[in-house]
């Protein structure tokens, strides 16, 4: 179905090709997972398949890409729309209408399908992706995860033969992600759809893949069965890391596989893991009292009482639309409470001057591009240094610590999604706010970048900064958070130490907790530390 023959992609601002002499085939009805570090070429590979490379991205394409016999060099994306469906990292950037049902109909209207066919397909997709309750909603009112499901649905209504997805579950809560992946699996197995999928959160998708393409970062590509490719991959999920630590052969790809191999390990481990070093929480840096926020008739937060302390890392978890992002916005003064109060550093954030506000509280939003306005990464960093009145080079140093790359003169729009997250985070951290708020901070981050982020945030907490993460990344919460707050329908459902809140939850428990249940281990590091092993 998909053939790449000697494909080389080179951009003028890159010394080496992003892809170099790539030869591979993806068969019809195959779910193929593309893995690799940030910047390794995953998005470029997907773009070569859907025709965006080179028609819209620039650069030079060598070799040939065929999709069901069509050459993408001579068929631009508009001539592939009936064959290849594309869902990008930022679904909102692809919306062209205002309402959910209109967006689902748009591609079909472009293909001039009959009205009765469009109506039937819209109903099918609404049921398939659990979007029925959102059918008449404005796209602007949707949460990030809801928007992602609508974007996937808008593609599926055209009944493409090939579906190309770039980080499709990054904005979804665990339950919603499972729903989407189950839908993709049914489409592959029942309809023969070919799916090419790039995803950093391998713990979610690896078990569903028929094949894996790994991009080492040197322009080459290696394709094979998941167990073979992941065995020596530097990018791997927690369940594979646990298998490597325990010496299981072959390494498990799913919780079920690992659970079947874990009886000996569970018997060898003590009832409680060795404690990791944790700073004692300091003074309260922010609090909410009976906080209620309404959007017209929708109650986004309902009488929420929470306090956040310096030196403490708190994870906010819950379904899409539960109210996590609204709480972060209230803490920065971006939304006005209908009832109750918000205090940051003892003051209403809406009363603080901009200079005082950036030192009291900083927010990294779901869409990091919202914070970026300069025409180069280096200029963005210089501006952050100036606005925060810190030594020149502070923001650039933070960017390098987070991304592992220098702050160059390239435009922020040319960065990968993970690199943009790193830049936005560096800009906010430059002012060293007493309270740092992050909305889905690992969206688009690979495992090495996530590890660097964890290190940076732990160092900040150790120096007294309070940190609040709104995240669907259960592995991040298990690794980093001292405390977890679960929000449902705008109300606090649970609030306590992370190990107590998530270890027995079928939704929010990380992979290691599921494998070793009922033992209260959350991460591979928990197991390694308890067994006295490094790594």
Short mmCIF file of C-alpha atoms in Angstrom, two decimals:
data_model
loop_
_atom_site.label_atom_id
_atom_site.label_comp_id
_atom_site.label_asym_id
_atom_site.label_seq_id
_atom_site.Cartn_x
_atom_site.Cartn_y
_atom_site.Cartn_z
CA UNK A 1 0.00 0.00 0.00
CA UNK A 2 2.88 2.38 0.88
CA UNK A 3 6.26 2.11 -0.86
CA UNK A 4 9.34 4.24 -0.20
CA UNK A 5 12.09 3.67 -2.75
CA UNK A 6 15.42 5.39 -2.06
CA UNK A 7 13.71 8.31 -0.30
CA UNK A 8 15.99 11.16 0.75
CA UNK A 9 14.69 14.43 2.21
CA UNK A 10 17.02 17.36 2.69
CA UNK A 11 16.19 20.83 4.02
CA UNK A 12 18.41 23.83 3.15
CA UNK A 13 19.05 24.72 6.81
CA UNK A 14 20.15 21.19 7.74
CA UNK A 15 23.69 19.95 7.13
CA UNK A 16 22.57 16.35 6.67
CA UNK A 17 19.42 14.82 5.16
CA UNK A 18 16.57 14.15 7.58
CA UNK A 19 15.88 10.92 5.65
CA UNK A 20 18.59 9.18 3.64
CA UNK A 21 18.08 6.38 1.09
CA UNK A 22 15.06 4.96 2.91
CA UNK A 23 13.58 1.79 1.38
CA UNK A 24 10.54 0.23 3.03
CA UNK A 25 7.03 -1.06 2.39
CA UNK A 26 3.88 -0.91 4.52
CA UNK A 27 1.32 -3.52 3.49
CA UNK A 28 -2.42 -3.06 3.21
CA UNK A 29 -4.23 -3.57 6.52
CA UNK A 30 -1.07 -3.01 8.57
CA UNK A 31 -0.78 -0.85 11.68
CA UNK A 32 2.77 0.46 11.49
CA UNK A 33 4.24 2.43 14.39
CA UNK A 34 7.01 4.97 13.75
CA UNK A 35 9.37 5.58 16.69
CA UNK A 36 12.45 7.70 17.26
CA UNK A 37 13.79 10.61 19.26
CA UNK A 38 12.52 14.16 18.78
CA UNK A 39 13.91 15.54 15.52
CA UNK A 40 14.77 12.11 14.10
CA UNK A 41 12.47 12.58 11.09
CA UNK A 42 9.16 11.00 12.12
CA UNK A 43 7.03 13.93 10.95
CA UNK A 44 9.06 14.16 7.74
CA UNK A 45 8.43 10.48 7.03
CA UNK A 46 4.70 10.92 7.58
CA UNK A 47 4.73 14.07 5.43
CA UNK A 48 6.42 12.20 2.58
CA UNK A 49 3.55 9.68 2.63
CA UNK A 50 0.72 12.23 2.66
CA UNK A 51 2.32 14.53 0.09
CA UNK A 52 3.11 17.46 2.38
CA UNK A 53 6.79 16.73 1.67
CA UNK A 54 7.91 18.43 -0.48
CA UNK A 55 4.82 20.27 -1.76
CA UNK A 56 4.25 22.35 1.39
CA UNK A 57 7.28 21.89 3.63
CA UNK A 58 9.94 22.87 1.12
CA UNK A 59 13.22 21.00 0.93
CA UNK A 60 14.27 18.46 -1.64
CA UNK A 61 12.72 15.02 -2.08
CA UNK A 62 14.81 12.32 -3.71
CA UNK A 63 13.59 8.84 -4.59
CA UNK A 64 9.95 7.87 -4.93
CA UNK A 65 6.94 7.51 -2.61
CA UNK A 66 3.96 5.50 -3.86
CA UNK A 67 0.62 5.23 -2.05
CA UNK A 68 -1.71 2.70 -3.62
CA UNK A 69 0.16 3.29 -6.86
CA UNK A 70 0.00 7.10 -6.78
CA UNK A 71 3.30 8.96 -6.83
CA UNK A 72 3.23 11.72 -4.19
CA UNK A 73 5.68 13.76 -6.28
CA UNK A 74 3.09 14.19 -9.05
CA UNK A 75 0.02 14.04 -6.80
CA UNK A 76 -0.15 16.90 -4.27
CA UNK A 77 -2.15 16.46 -1.05
CA UNK A 78 -5.42 17.66 -2.60
CA UNK A 79 -5.20 14.79 -5.11
CA UNK A 80 -4.56 12.30 -2.29
CA UNK A 81 -7.44 13.44 -0.04
CA UNK A 82 -9.67 10.51 -1.00
CA UNK A 83 -6.84 8.05 -0.36
CA UNK A 84 -4.81 9.37 2.57
CA UNK A 85 -6.32 10.81 5.75
CA UNK A 86 -4.03 12.95 7.91
CA UNK A 87 -4.28 13.88 11.58
CA UNK A 88 -1.51 16.17 12.82
CA UNK A 89 -0.10 17.02 16.24
CA UNK A 90 -2.25 20.15 16.60
CA UNK A 91 -5.84 19.33 15.62
CA UNK A 92 -7.11 22.89 16.07
CA UNK A 93 -4.80 24.14 13.33
CA UNK A 94 -6.65 21.93 10.83
CA UNK A 95 -10.22 22.97 11.69
CA UNK A 96 -11.98 24.97 8.99
CA UNK A 97 -15.53 25.23 10.41
CA UNK A 98 -17.11 26.27 13.71
CA UNK A 99 -19.24 23.28 14.72
CA UNK A 100 -18.44 19.61 15.29
CA UNK A 101 -20.87 18.18 12.74
CA UNK A 102 -19.81 20.75 10.13
CA UNK A 103 -16.18 19.74 10.61
CA UNK A 104 -17.06 16.06 10.21
CA UNK A 105 -18.84 16.89 6.94
CA UNK A 106 -16.20 19.20 5.45
CA UNK A 107 -13.95 16.65 3.74
CA UNK A 108 -16.94 14.76 2.36
CA UNK A 109 -18.34 18.01 0.93
CA UNK A 110 -14.98 18.63 -0.73
CA UNK A 111 -15.26 15.17 -2.32
CA UNK A 112 -18.85 15.94 -3.44
CA UNK A 113 -20.40 12.94 -1.68
CA UNK A 114 -24.23 12.65 -1.64
CA UNK A 115 -26.00 14.21 1.35
CA UNK A 116 -27.50 10.92 2.55
CA UNK A 117 -24.05 9.30 2.51
CA UNK A 118 -22.60 12.18 4.51
CA UNK A 119 -25.34 11.99 7.14
CA UNK A 120 -24.87 8.24 7.58
CA UNK A 121 -21.10 8.50 7.88
CA UNK A 122 -21.33 11.37 10.38
CA UNK A 123 -23.61 9.29 12.62
CA UNK A 124 -21.25 6.31 12.34
CA UNK A 125 -18.22 8.41 13.37
CA UNK A 126 -20.10 10.11 16.22
CA UNK A 127 -20.86 6.68 17.67
CA UNK A 128 -17.44 5.24 16.87
CA UNK A 129 -15.51 7.96 18.71
CA UNK A 130 -18.06 8.68 21.46
CA UNK A 131 -18.73 12.16 20.11
CA UNK A 132 -22.53 12.08 20.13
CA UNK A 133 -22.84 14.49 23.06
CA UNK A 134 -20.56 16.97 21.27
CA UNK A 135 -22.35 16.98 17.91
CA UNK A 136 -23.76 20.51 18.26
CA UNK A 137 -20.83 22.00 20.20
CA UNK A 138 -18.62 24.80 18.99
CA UNK A 139 -15.10 23.61 18.16
CA UNK A 140 -13.71 26.52 20.17
CA UNK A 141 -15.38 25.16 23.32
CA UNK A 142 -13.79 21.70 23.15
CA UNK A 143 -10.99 20.48 25.38
CA UNK A 144 -7.74 19.39 23.76
CA UNK A 145 -8.69 15.72 23.86
CA UNK A 146 -12.16 16.33 22.48
CA UNK A 147 -10.66 18.35 19.64
CA UNK A 148 -8.29 15.47 18.83
CA UNK A 149 -11.15 13.00 18.54
CA UNK A 150 -13.09 15.36 16.26
CA UNK A 151 -9.99 15.73 14.04
CA UNK A 152 -9.70 11.96 13.75
CA UNK A 153 -13.42 11.67 13.03
CA UNK A 154 -13.25 14.32 10.31
CA UNK A 155 -10.65 12.21 8.52
CA UNK A 156 -12.48 8.92 8.95
CA UNK A 157 -15.70 10.19 7.34
CA UNK A 158 -13.93 10.24 3.96
CA UNK A 159 -13.23 6.48 4.25
CA UNK A 160 -9.54 6.73 3.30
CA UNK A 161 -7.45 3.63 2.56
CA UNK A 162 -4.46 5.01 4.47
CA UNK A 163 -4.55 6.89 7.75
CA UNK A 164 -1.49 8.90 8.80
CA UNK A 165 -1.43 10.07 12.42
CA UNK A 166 1.17 12.18 14.21
CA UNK A 167 0.90 11.86 18.02
CA UNK A 168 -2.86 11.10 17.94
CA UNK A 169 -3.21 10.30 21.66
CA UNK A 170 -0.95 13.01 23.06
CA UNK A 171 -3.85 15.19 24.24
CA UNK A 172 -6.12 12.35 25.37
CA UNK A 173 -6.72 10.98 28.83
CA UNK A 174 -5.89 7.25 29.23
CA UNK A 175 -9.46 6.06 28.76
CA UNK A 176 -10.05 8.22 25.68
CA UNK A 177 -6.71 7.13 24.22
CA UNK A 178 -7.69 3.49 24.61
CA UNK A 179 -10.99 4.22 22.86
CA UNK A 180 -9.22 5.81 19.89
CA UNK A 181 -6.65 3.04 19.64
CA UNK A 182 -9.38 0.41 19.84
CA UNK A 183 -11.17 2.17 16.98
CA UNK A 184 -7.98 2.20 14.90
CA UNK A 185 -7.45 -1.49 15.59
CA UNK A 186 -11.00 -2.31 14.47
CA UNK A 187 -10.54 -0.26 11.31
CA UNK A 188 -7.32 -2.13 10.55
CA UNK A 189 -8.66 -5.61 11.26
CA UNK A 190 -12.26 -5.22 10.07
CA UNK A 191 -11.90 -2.74 7.20
CA UNK A 192 -8.35 -3.35 6.01
CA UNK A 193 -7.31 0.26 6.71
CA UNK A 194 -3.57 0.89 6.57
CA UNK A 195 -2.38 3.01 9.51
CA UNK A 196 0.96 4.78 9.78
CA UNK A 197 1.27 6.16 13.28
CA UNK A 198 3.99 8.18 15.03
CA UNK A 199 3.70 8.28 18.80
CA UNK A 200 6.06 9.06 21.68
CA UNK A 201 3.89 7.39 24.35
CA UNK A 202 4.84 3.87 23.38
CA UNK A 203 3.25 2.41 26.50
CA UNK A 204 -0.10 3.16 24.85
CA UNK A 205 0.43 1.88 21.33
CA UNK A 206 3.28 -0.63 21.13
CA UNK A 207 1.09 -3.63 21.88
CA UNK A 208 -1.24 -2.77 18.98
CA UNK A 209 1.44 -2.42 16.29
CA UNK A 210 1.92 -5.05 13.60
CA UNK A 211 5.28 -3.57 12.61
CA UNK A 212 7.60 -0.82 13.83
CA UNK A 213 9.78 1.63 11.90
CA UNK A 214 12.63 3.00 14.00
CA UNK A 215 14.44 6.17 12.98
CA UNK A 216 17.84 6.23 14.72
CA UNK A 217 18.35 9.91 13.91
CA UNK A 218 21.05 9.49 11.23
CA UNK A 219 18.56 9.60 8.35
CA UNK A 220 18.17 5.83 8.02
CA UNK A 221 15.11 3.71 8.89
CA UNK A 222 14.80 0.15 10.19
CA UNK A 223 11.52 -1.78 9.92
CA UNK A 224 10.58 -5.06 11.56
CA UNK A 225 8.31 -6.77 14.06
CA UNK A 226 7.85 -4.89 17.35
CA UNK A 227 9.73 -7.35 19.59
CA UNK A 228 12.81 -7.32 17.36
CA UNK A 229 12.93 -3.55 16.90
CA UNK A 230 12.28 -2.65 20.54
CA UNK A 231 14.80 -5.17 21.92
CA UNK A 232 17.75 -2.80 21.41
CA UNK A 233 15.93 0.49 20.89
CA UNK A 234 17.07 3.43 23.04
CA UNK A 235 13.42 4.57 23.01
CA UNK A 236 11.18 2.20 24.96
CA UNK A 237 8.23 2.20 27.41
CA UNK A 238 8.35 1.32 31.12
CA UNK A 239 7.21 -2.28 30.63
CA UNK A 240 10.19 -2.91 28.33
CA UNK A 241 12.51 -1.22 30.84
CA UNK A 242 11.18 -3.50 33.59
CA UNK A 243 11.73 -6.53 31.35
CA UNK A 244 15.31 -5.48 30.67
CA UNK A 245 15.96 -4.92 34.37
CA UNK A 246 14.54 -8.34 35.29
CA UNK A 247 16.27 -10.09 32.37
CA UNK A 248 13.06 -11.39 30.79
CA UNK A 249 13.41 -12.85 27.29
CA UNK A 250 11.81 -11.84 25.06
CA UNK A 251 11.13 -8.41 26.50
CA UNK A 252 7.40 -7.86 27.10
CA UNK A 253 5.47 -5.46 24.91
CA UNK A 254 2.34 -5.22 27.07
CA UNK A 255 1.29 -5.32 30.71
CA UNK A 256 -0.24 -8.76 30.11
CA UNK A 257 3.04 -10.17 28.79
CA UNK A 258 5.00 -8.67 31.67
CA UNK A 259 2.49 -9.84 34.27
CA UNK A 260 2.91 -13.43 33.08
CA UNK A 261 6.68 -13.18 33.61
CA UNK A 262 6.63 -11.28 36.89
CA UNK A 263 5.80 -13.93 39.51
CA UNK A 264 9.46 -14.40 40.56
CA UNK A 265 10.12 -10.67 40.69
CA UNK A 266 7.01 -10.02 42.79
CA UNK A 267 8.10 -12.67 45.29
CA UNK A 268 11.62 -11.19 45.50
CA UNK A 269 10.51 -7.61 46.14
CA UNK A 270 9.75 -6.37 49.68
CA UNK A 271 6.23 -5.13 50.43
CA UNK A 272 7.31 -1.48 50.19
CA UNK A 273 9.79 0.15 47.78
CA UNK A 274 12.82 2.01 49.09
CA UNK A 275 11.80 5.66 49.48
CA UNK A 276 13.16 8.18 47.05
CA UNK A 277 14.56 11.40 48.38
CA UNK A 278 11.91 14.10 48.54
CA UNK A 279 12.03 17.67 49.75
CA UNK A 280 9.59 18.56 52.52
CA UNK A 281 6.94 20.94 51.24
CA UNK A 282 7.46 24.54 52.24
CA UNK A 283 5.03 27.41 52.66
CA UNK A 284 1.81 27.80 50.70
CA UNK A 285 2.44 29.60 47.38
CA UNK A 286 -1.11 29.41 46.03
CA UNK A 287 -4.57 28.40 47.14
CA UNK A 288 -8.18 28.36 46.01
CA UNK A 289 -11.18 28.82 48.27
CA UNK A 290 -14.60 27.62 47.09
CA UNK A 291 -13.41 28.31 43.55
CA UNK A 292 -16.23 28.08 41.03
CA UNK A 293 -15.78 28.90 37.34
CA UNK A 294 -18.60 28.92 34.78
CA UNK A 295 -18.61 29.18 31.01
CA UNK A 296 -22.18 30.31 30.37
CA UNK A 297 -24.22 27.34 31.65
CA UNK A 298 -21.25 24.98 31.94
CA UNK A 299 -19.75 24.66 35.44
CA UNK A 300 -16.05 24.04 34.78
CA UNK A 301 -14.97 24.14 38.44
CA UNK A 302 -17.30 23.59 41.38
CA UNK A 303 -16.28 24.84 44.86
CA UNK A 304 -12.65 23.72 44.60
CA UNK A 305 -10.47 24.11 47.73
CA UNK A 306 -6.78 23.39 47.14
CA UNK A 307 -3.43 24.60 48.44
CA UNK A 308 -0.06 24.29 46.71
CA UNK A 309 3.26 24.54 48.51
CA UNK A 310 6.78 25.38 47.52
CA UNK A 311 8.98 22.32 47.02
CA UNK A 312 5.98 20.13 46.19
CA UNK A 313 5.21 18.65 42.75
CA UNK A 314 1.49 18.07 42.20
CA UNK A 315 -0.08 16.18 39.29
CA UNK A 316 -3.60 17.16 38.22
CA UNK A 317 -5.30 14.22 36.55
CA UNK A 318 -8.74 13.50 35.19
CA UNK A 319 -10.71 13.00 31.99
CA UNK A 320 -10.62 15.47 29.14
CA UNK A 321 -12.88 18.37 30.06
CA UNK A 322 -12.70 17.66 33.81
CA UNK A 323 -11.51 21.20 34.59
CA UNK A 324 -7.71 20.83 34.87
CA UNK A 325 -6.81 23.54 32.35
CA UNK A 326 -9.44 25.85 33.81
CA UNK A 327 -7.85 25.49 37.25
CA UNK A 328 -4.44 26.42 35.83
CA UNK A 329 -5.96 29.42 34.06
CA UNK A 330 -7.62 30.56 37.29
CA UNK A 331 -4.28 30.35 39.13
CA UNK A 332 -2.74 32.71 36.57
CA UNK A 333 -5.68 35.13 36.58
CA UNK A 334 -6.71 34.31 33.01
CA UNK A 335 -10.28 33.46 34.07
CA UNK A 336 -12.44 35.23 36.62
CA UNK A 337 -14.10 33.11 39.33
CA UNK A 338 -17.87 33.16 39.45
CA UNK A 339 -17.61 32.35 43.15
CA UNK A 340 -14.68 32.03 45.53
CA UNK A 341 -11.14 33.33 45.48
CA UNK A 342 -7.69 32.55 44.08
CA UNK A 343 -4.55 33.67 45.89
CA UNK A 344 -1.01 33.39 44.53
CA UNK A 345 1.68 34.56 46.91
CA UNK A 346 -1.11 35.99 49.05
CA UNK A 347 -2.55 38.16 46.24
CA UNK A 348 -5.22 37.85 43.58
CA UNK A 349 -3.19 37.12 40.41
CA UNK A 350 -5.44 39.49 38.43
CA UNK A 351 -4.25 42.37 40.64
CA UNK A 352 -0.52 41.83 40.01
CA UNK A 353 1.53 43.84 37.53
CA UNK A 354 3.02 41.82 34.63
CA UNK A 355 6.53 41.97 36.14
CA UNK A 356 5.31 40.74 39.54
CA UNK A 357 3.02 38.15 37.96
CA UNK A 358 5.76 36.34 35.97
CA UNK A 359 7.76 35.95 39.18
CA UNK A 360 4.75 34.71 41.15
CA UNK A 361 3.31 32.25 38.65
CA UNK A 362 4.19 30.96 35.20
CA UNK A 363 2.06 28.84 32.84
CA UNK A 364 3.23 26.66 29.97
CA UNK A 365 0.00 26.05 27.97
CA UNK A 366 -1.00 23.03 25.91
CA UNK A 367 -0.12 24.95 22.76
CA UNK A 368 3.39 26.26 23.46
CA UNK A 369 3.34 28.38 20.29
CA UNK A 370 0.93 30.70 22.15
CA UNK A 371 3.92 32.00 24.12
CA UNK A 372 6.31 32.39 21.19
CA UNK A 373 6.43 35.49 19.01
CA UNK A 374 10.08 36.15 18.00
CA UNK A 375 11.48 35.14 14.61
CA UNK A 376 14.21 32.87 16.01
CA UNK A 377 14.86 30.64 19.00
CA UNK A 378 17.85 32.76 20.00
CA UNK A 379 15.78 35.96 19.83
CA UNK A 380 13.04 34.33 21.91
CA UNK A 381 15.61 33.50 24.57
CA UNK A 382 17.11 37.00 24.56
CA UNK A 383 13.65 38.53 24.97
CA UNK A 384 12.88 36.21 27.91
CA UNK A 385 16.15 37.20 29.59
CA UNK A 386 15.34 40.89 29.16
CA UNK A 387 11.72 40.66 30.35
CA UNK A 388 12.74 38.61 33.39
CA UNK A 389 15.73 40.88 34.16
CA UNK A 390 18.18 37.97 34.43
CA UNK A 391 21.70 37.40 33.14
CA UNK A 392 21.99 37.02 29.35
CA UNK A 393 22.08 33.38 28.31
CA UNK A 394 19.81 32.14 31.13
CA UNK A 395 16.93 31.14 28.85
CA UNK A 396 19.27 29.62 26.25
CA UNK A 397 20.93 27.49 28.95
CA UNK A 398 17.53 26.26 30.14
CA UNK A 399 16.50 25.43 26.57
CA UNK A 400 19.65 23.33 26.13
CA UNK A 401 19.11 21.55 29.45
CA UNK A 402 15.55 20.63 28.50
CA UNK A 403 16.00 19.75 24.82
CA UNK A 404 19.66 18.77 24.66
CA UNK A 405 20.13 21.20 21.75
CA UNK A 406 21.58 24.73 21.45
CA UNK A 407 19.32 27.75 21.06
CA UNK A 408 19.99 28.38 17.37
CA UNK A 409 18.79 31.09 14.99
CA UNK A 410 16.10 28.91 13.39
CA UNK A 411 12.44 30.01 13.54
CA UNK A 412 10.37 28.48 16.39
CA UNK A 413 7.83 27.21 13.84
CA UNK A 414 10.53 24.96 12.38
CA UNK A 415 11.01 23.18 15.70
CA UNK A 416 9.40 19.84 16.42
CA UNK A 417 6.45 19.84 18.80
CA UNK A 418 8.67 18.60 21.63
CA UNK A 419 11.27 21.28 20.95
CA UNK A 420 8.57 23.99 21.02
CA UNK A 421 7.43 22.67 24.40
CA UNK A 422 11.04 22.90 25.59
CA UNK A 423 11.38 26.48 24.34
CA UNK A 424 8.12 27.62 25.95
CA UNK A 425 9.15 25.97 29.20
CA UNK A 426 12.56 27.67 29.09
CA UNK A 427 10.90 31.06 28.48
CA UNK A 428 8.62 30.65 31.51
CA UNK A 429 11.36 29.23 33.75
CA UNK A 430 13.65 32.17 32.99
CA UNK A 431 11.68 34.29 35.47
CA UNK A 432 11.94 31.47 38.09
CA UNK A 433 8.29 31.83 39.21
CA UNK A 434 7.42 30.66 42.72
CA UNK A 435 4.62 28.57 41.21
CA UNK A 436 5.13 26.81 37.87
CA UNK A 437 2.07 25.48 36.03
CA UNK A 438 2.40 23.07 33.10
CA UNK A 439 -0.48 21.92 30.92
CA UNK A 440 0.41 18.59 29.26
CA UNK A 441 4.17 19.31 29.37
CA UNK A 442 5.25 15.99 27.83
CA UNK A 443 3.10 16.33 24.72
CA UNK A 444 5.49 15.75 21.83
CA UNK A 445 8.43 14.86 24.09
CA UNK A 446 10.40 11.66 23.58
CA UNK A 447 11.70 9.62 26.51
CA UNK A 448 15.15 11.29 26.72
CA UNK A 449 13.54 14.75 26.61
CA UNK A 450 11.05 13.67 29.27
CA UNK A 451 13.91 12.48 31.47
CA UNK A 452 15.63 15.86 31.08
CA UNK A 453 12.37 17.62 31.96
CA UNK A 454 12.01 15.49 35.10
CA UNK A 455 15.55 16.46 36.16
CA UNK A 456 14.89 20.18 35.63
CA UNK A 457 11.59 20.10 37.53
CA UNK A 458 13.07 18.16 40.44
CA UNK A 459 15.86 20.71 40.71
CA UNK A 460 13.30 23.52 40.75
CA UNK A 461 11.26 21.80 43.46
CA UNK A 462 14.44 21.24 45.51
CA UNK A 463 15.04 25.00 45.50
CA UNK A 464 11.55 25.73 46.82
CA UNK A 465 9.42 26.23 43.71
CA UNK A 466 5.90 24.81 43.68
CA UNK A 467 5.04 22.84 40.54
CA UNK A 468 1.62 21.79 39.26
CA UNK A 469 1.27 19.54 36.20
CA UNK A 470 -2.02 18.95 34.41
CA UNK A 471 -1.24 15.73 32.62
CA UNK A 472 -2.63 12.58 31.05
CA UNK A 473 0.86 11.05 31.17
CA UNK A 474 0.49 8.54 33.99
CA UNK A 475 4.14 7.54 33.68
CA UNK A 476 5.24 11.14 34.26
CA UNK A 477 3.00 11.49 37.31
CA UNK A 478 4.37 8.25 38.76
CA UNK A 479 7.97 9.33 38.15
CA UNK A 480 7.74 12.93 39.28
CA UNK A 481 4.72 13.87 41.38
CA UNK A 482 4.75 13.87 45.18
CA UNK A 483 1.01 14.45 45.24
CA UNK A 484 -1.83 13.69 42.83
CA UNK A 485 -5.17 15.49 42.62
CA UNK A 486 -7.88 13.81 40.54
CA UNK A 487 -10.59 16.10 39.17
CA UNK A 488 -13.92 14.92 37.77
CA UNK A 489 -16.69 17.18 36.45
CA UNK A 490 -15.03 20.23 38.01
CA UNK A 491 -14.77 18.78 41.52
CA UNK A 492 -11.86 17.25 43.43
CA UNK A 493 -12.34 13.49 43.51
CA UNK A 494 -9.08 12.49 45.21
CA UNK A 495 -6.12 14.31 46.76
CA UNK A 496 -3.15 12.59 48.37
CA UNK A 497 0.32 11.09 47.92
CA UNK A 498 0.77 9.84 44.36
CA UNK A 499 1.59 6.30 45.42
CA UNK A 500 -1.69 6.04 47.35
CA UNK A 501 -3.88 7.72 44.74
CA UNK A 502 -2.78 5.99 41.54
CA UNK A 503 -1.41 2.57 42.48
CA UNK A 504 -4.78 0.80 42.54
CA UNK A 505 -6.47 2.85 39.81
CA UNK A 506 -7.13 0.92 36.59
CA UNK A 507 -7.09 4.23 34.67
CA UNK A 508 -4.28 6.25 36.26
CA UNK A 509 -1.91 3.46 37.35
CA UNK A 510 1.40 3.33 35.40
CA UNK A 511 2.56 0.15 33.68
CA UNK A 512 4.87 -1.01 36.48
CA UNK A 513 2.07 -0.69 39.06
CA UNK A 514 -0.19 -2.87 36.92
CA UNK A 515 2.53 -5.49 36.40
CA UNK A 516 3.53 -5.72 40.08
CA UNK A 517 0.11 -5.21 41.69
CA UNK A 518 -0.73 -5.45 44.58
CA UNK A 519 2.81 -4.27 45.46
CA UNK A 520 2.94 -0.42 45.54
CA UNK A 521 5.72 0.04 42.97
CA UNK A 522 5.19 2.78 40.39
CA UNK A 523 8.32 2.94 38.23
CA UNK A 524 11.28 0.93 37.00
CA UNK A 525 13.41 3.25 39.16
CA UNK A 526 11.42 2.12 42.23
CA UNK A 527 12.29 -1.50 41.47
CA UNK A 528 15.94 -0.81 40.63
CA UNK A 529 16.45 1.30 43.76
CA UNK A 530 14.86 -1.34 45.99
CA UNK A 531 16.94 -4.12 44.45
CA UNK A 532 20.06 -1.98 44.71
CA UNK A 533 20.69 -1.86 40.98
CA UNK A 534 21.81 1.12 38.96
CA UNK A 535 19.85 2.34 35.91
#
